[in-house]
XYZ file of C-alpha atoms in Angstrom:
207
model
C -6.441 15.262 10.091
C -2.701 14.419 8.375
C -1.254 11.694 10.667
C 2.363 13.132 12.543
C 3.978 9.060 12.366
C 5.101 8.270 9.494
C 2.869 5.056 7.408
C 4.399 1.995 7.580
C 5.876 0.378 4.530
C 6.540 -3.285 5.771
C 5.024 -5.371 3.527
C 7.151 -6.064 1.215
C 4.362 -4.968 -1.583
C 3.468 -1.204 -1.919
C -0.390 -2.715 -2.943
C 0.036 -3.784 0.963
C 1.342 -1.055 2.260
C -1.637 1.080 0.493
C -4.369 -1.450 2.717
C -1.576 -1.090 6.046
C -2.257 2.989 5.108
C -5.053 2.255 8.321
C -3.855 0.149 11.490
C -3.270 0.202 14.781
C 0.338 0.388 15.872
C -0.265 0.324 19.571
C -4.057 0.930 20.758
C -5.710 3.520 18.588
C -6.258 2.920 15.031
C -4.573 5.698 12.841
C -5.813 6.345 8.868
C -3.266 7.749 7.338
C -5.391 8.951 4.483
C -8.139 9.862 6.919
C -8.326 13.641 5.072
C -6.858 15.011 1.419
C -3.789 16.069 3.552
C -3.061 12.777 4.374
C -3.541 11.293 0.933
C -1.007 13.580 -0.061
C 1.359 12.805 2.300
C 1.281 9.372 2.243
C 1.736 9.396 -1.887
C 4.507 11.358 -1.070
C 6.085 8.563 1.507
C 5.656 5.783 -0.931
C 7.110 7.918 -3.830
C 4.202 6.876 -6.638
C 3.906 10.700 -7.123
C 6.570 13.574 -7.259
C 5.987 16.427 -5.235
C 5.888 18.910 -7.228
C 2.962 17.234 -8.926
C 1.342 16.765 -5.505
C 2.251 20.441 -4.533
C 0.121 21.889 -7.789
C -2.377 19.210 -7.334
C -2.899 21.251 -3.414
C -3.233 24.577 -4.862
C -5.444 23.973 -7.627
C -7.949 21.483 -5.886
C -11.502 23.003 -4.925
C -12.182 23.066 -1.304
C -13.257 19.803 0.073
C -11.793 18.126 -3.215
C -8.957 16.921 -1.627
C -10.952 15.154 0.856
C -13.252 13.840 -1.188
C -10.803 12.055 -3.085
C -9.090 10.143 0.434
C -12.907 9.233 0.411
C -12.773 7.285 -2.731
C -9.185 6.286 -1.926
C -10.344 4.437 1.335
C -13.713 3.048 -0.341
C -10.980 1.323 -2.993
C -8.809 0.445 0.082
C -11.413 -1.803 1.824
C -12.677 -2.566 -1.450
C -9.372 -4.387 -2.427
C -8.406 -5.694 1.282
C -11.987 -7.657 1.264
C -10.407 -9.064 -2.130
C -7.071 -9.880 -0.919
C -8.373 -10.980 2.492
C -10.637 -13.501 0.584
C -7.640 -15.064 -1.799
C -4.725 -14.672 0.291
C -2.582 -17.496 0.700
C -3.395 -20.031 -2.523
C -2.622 -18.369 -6.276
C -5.285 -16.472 -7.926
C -7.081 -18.243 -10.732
C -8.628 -16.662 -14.054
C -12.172 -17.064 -12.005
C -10.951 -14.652 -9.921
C -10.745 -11.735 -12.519
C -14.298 -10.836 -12.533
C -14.292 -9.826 -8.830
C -11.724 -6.864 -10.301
C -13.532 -4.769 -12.850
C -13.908 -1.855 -10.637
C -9.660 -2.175 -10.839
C -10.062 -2.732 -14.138
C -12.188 0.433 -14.711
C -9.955 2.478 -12.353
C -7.008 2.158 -14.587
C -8.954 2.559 -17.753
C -8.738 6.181 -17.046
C -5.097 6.572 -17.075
C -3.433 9.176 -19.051
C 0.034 7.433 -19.142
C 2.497 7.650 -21.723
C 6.285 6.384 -23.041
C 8.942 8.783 -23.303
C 12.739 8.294 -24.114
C 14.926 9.956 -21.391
C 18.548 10.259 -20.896
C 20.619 8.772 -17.877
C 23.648 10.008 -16.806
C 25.385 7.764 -14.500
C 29.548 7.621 -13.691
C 30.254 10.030 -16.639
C 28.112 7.714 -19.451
C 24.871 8.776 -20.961
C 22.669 6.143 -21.520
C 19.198 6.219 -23.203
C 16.086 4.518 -21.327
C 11.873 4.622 -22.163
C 10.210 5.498 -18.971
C 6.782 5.704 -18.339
C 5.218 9.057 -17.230
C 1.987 10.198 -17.092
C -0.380 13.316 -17.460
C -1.702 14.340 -14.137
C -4.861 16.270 -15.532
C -6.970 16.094 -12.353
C -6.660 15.504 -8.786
C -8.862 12.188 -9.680
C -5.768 10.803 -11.786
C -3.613 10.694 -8.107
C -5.811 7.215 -7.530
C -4.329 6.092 -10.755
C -0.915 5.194 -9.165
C -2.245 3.178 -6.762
C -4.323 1.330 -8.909
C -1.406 0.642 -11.048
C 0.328 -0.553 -7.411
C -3.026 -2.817 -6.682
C -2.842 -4.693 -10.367
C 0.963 -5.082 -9.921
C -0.300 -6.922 -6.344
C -2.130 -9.345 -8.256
C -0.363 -10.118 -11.229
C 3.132 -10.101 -10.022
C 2.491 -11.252 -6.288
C 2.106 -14.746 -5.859
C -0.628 -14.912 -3.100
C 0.131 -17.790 -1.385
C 2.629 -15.481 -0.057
C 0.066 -12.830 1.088
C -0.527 -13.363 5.044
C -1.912 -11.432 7.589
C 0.536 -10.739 11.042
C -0.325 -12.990 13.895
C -0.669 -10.340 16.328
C -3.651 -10.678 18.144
C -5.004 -7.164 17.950
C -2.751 -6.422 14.024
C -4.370 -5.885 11.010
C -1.724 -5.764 8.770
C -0.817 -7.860 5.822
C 2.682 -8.454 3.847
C 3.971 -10.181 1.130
C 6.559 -13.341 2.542
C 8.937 -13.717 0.741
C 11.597 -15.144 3.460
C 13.200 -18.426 2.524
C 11.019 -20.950 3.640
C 8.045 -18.206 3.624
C 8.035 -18.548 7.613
C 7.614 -14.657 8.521
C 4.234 -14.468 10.679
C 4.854 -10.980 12.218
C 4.200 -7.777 10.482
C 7.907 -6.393 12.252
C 9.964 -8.463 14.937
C 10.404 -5.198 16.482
C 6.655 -4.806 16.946
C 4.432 -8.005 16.985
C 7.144 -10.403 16.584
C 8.796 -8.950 19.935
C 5.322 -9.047 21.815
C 4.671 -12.945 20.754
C 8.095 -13.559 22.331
C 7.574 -11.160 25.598
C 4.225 -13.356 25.974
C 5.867 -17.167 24.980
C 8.410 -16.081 28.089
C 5.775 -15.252 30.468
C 3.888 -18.210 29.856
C 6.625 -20.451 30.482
C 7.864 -18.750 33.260
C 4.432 -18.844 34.828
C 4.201 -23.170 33.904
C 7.520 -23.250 35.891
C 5.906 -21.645 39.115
């Protein structure tokens, strides 16, 4: 069923927020695209597609095709996190592109297209090409995130790509702190912990 918290977007990468879409905050695991529903929604949180497309995509879907597509969505998600989990932290090399066909074929589908659009912003008008694209079937709503998964590799440097210390967290981020010394997913989550535990162990040396 659709998940009531909201998905996390911590990583500093939207590709890694699409593999953080499944973790466990405190001791269940939650999927937020465990059901068509939740697809839905969480393309909605990270803003990849408008909602009125998503809101025509619900009414005109089959029944079950909804859920069938979070199916293929999570078979691509722990597709590409056994890919990133494998290269994280040194840079990718051209070897590496054969491992990403199925990406590759993913995005061969899109429908996308340039348009010219006009801005208006503090009274101007100004001119911009945007990219849009033709949302034909509910099938093209993976092509967004595929477009967020290449952008992971060729824009990310993945030496930067780590995985949180916590003990018992399974999700990733993109460090791009000075120094690139962030090993917590959120200081307000596993960060805090490590400290909570650092404390009692010391305490407990001193007794």
């Amino acid at each position: 069923m659709s998940q009531q918290i909201p998905a996390f977007f911590i990583a500093d990468s939207l590709g890694l927020d699409f593999l953080n879409s499944v973790a466990t905050p405190v001791d269940v695991p939650i999927d937020w695209i465990d059901d068509g529903e939740g697809l839905l929604a969480w393309l909605e949180q990270a803003r990849l597609v408008p909602a009125q497309v998503l809101g025509v995509m619900r009414e005109r879907a089959m029944p079950g095709e909804l859920d069938r597509l979070a199916a293929q969505a999570r078979s691509l998600r722990e597709w590409f996190r056994a890919f990133v989990r494998e290269h994280k932290g040194r840079p990718l090399a051209a070897a590496d592109l054969s491992q990403l066909q199925p990406l590759n074929l993913l995005l061969a589908r899109d429908e996308g297209f340039g348009k010219i659009v006009a801005h208006e912003h503090k009274g101007a008008v100004a001119l911009d090409f945007e990219r849009s694209r033709r949302w034909v079937s509910p099938e093209s709503l993976l092509l967004p995130i595929g477009e967020i998964l290449a952008k992971l590799v060729c824009e990310e440097n993945f030496s930067d790509v780590k995985a949180c210390e916590g003990p018992t967290c399974t999700l990733m981020f993109a460090d791009h702190t000075r120094g690139h010394a962030r090993r917590w997913c959120s200081m307000s989550a596993c960060g805090n912990r490590a400290k909570q535990a650092a404390h009692r162990h010391r305490a407990k040396r001193q007794t």
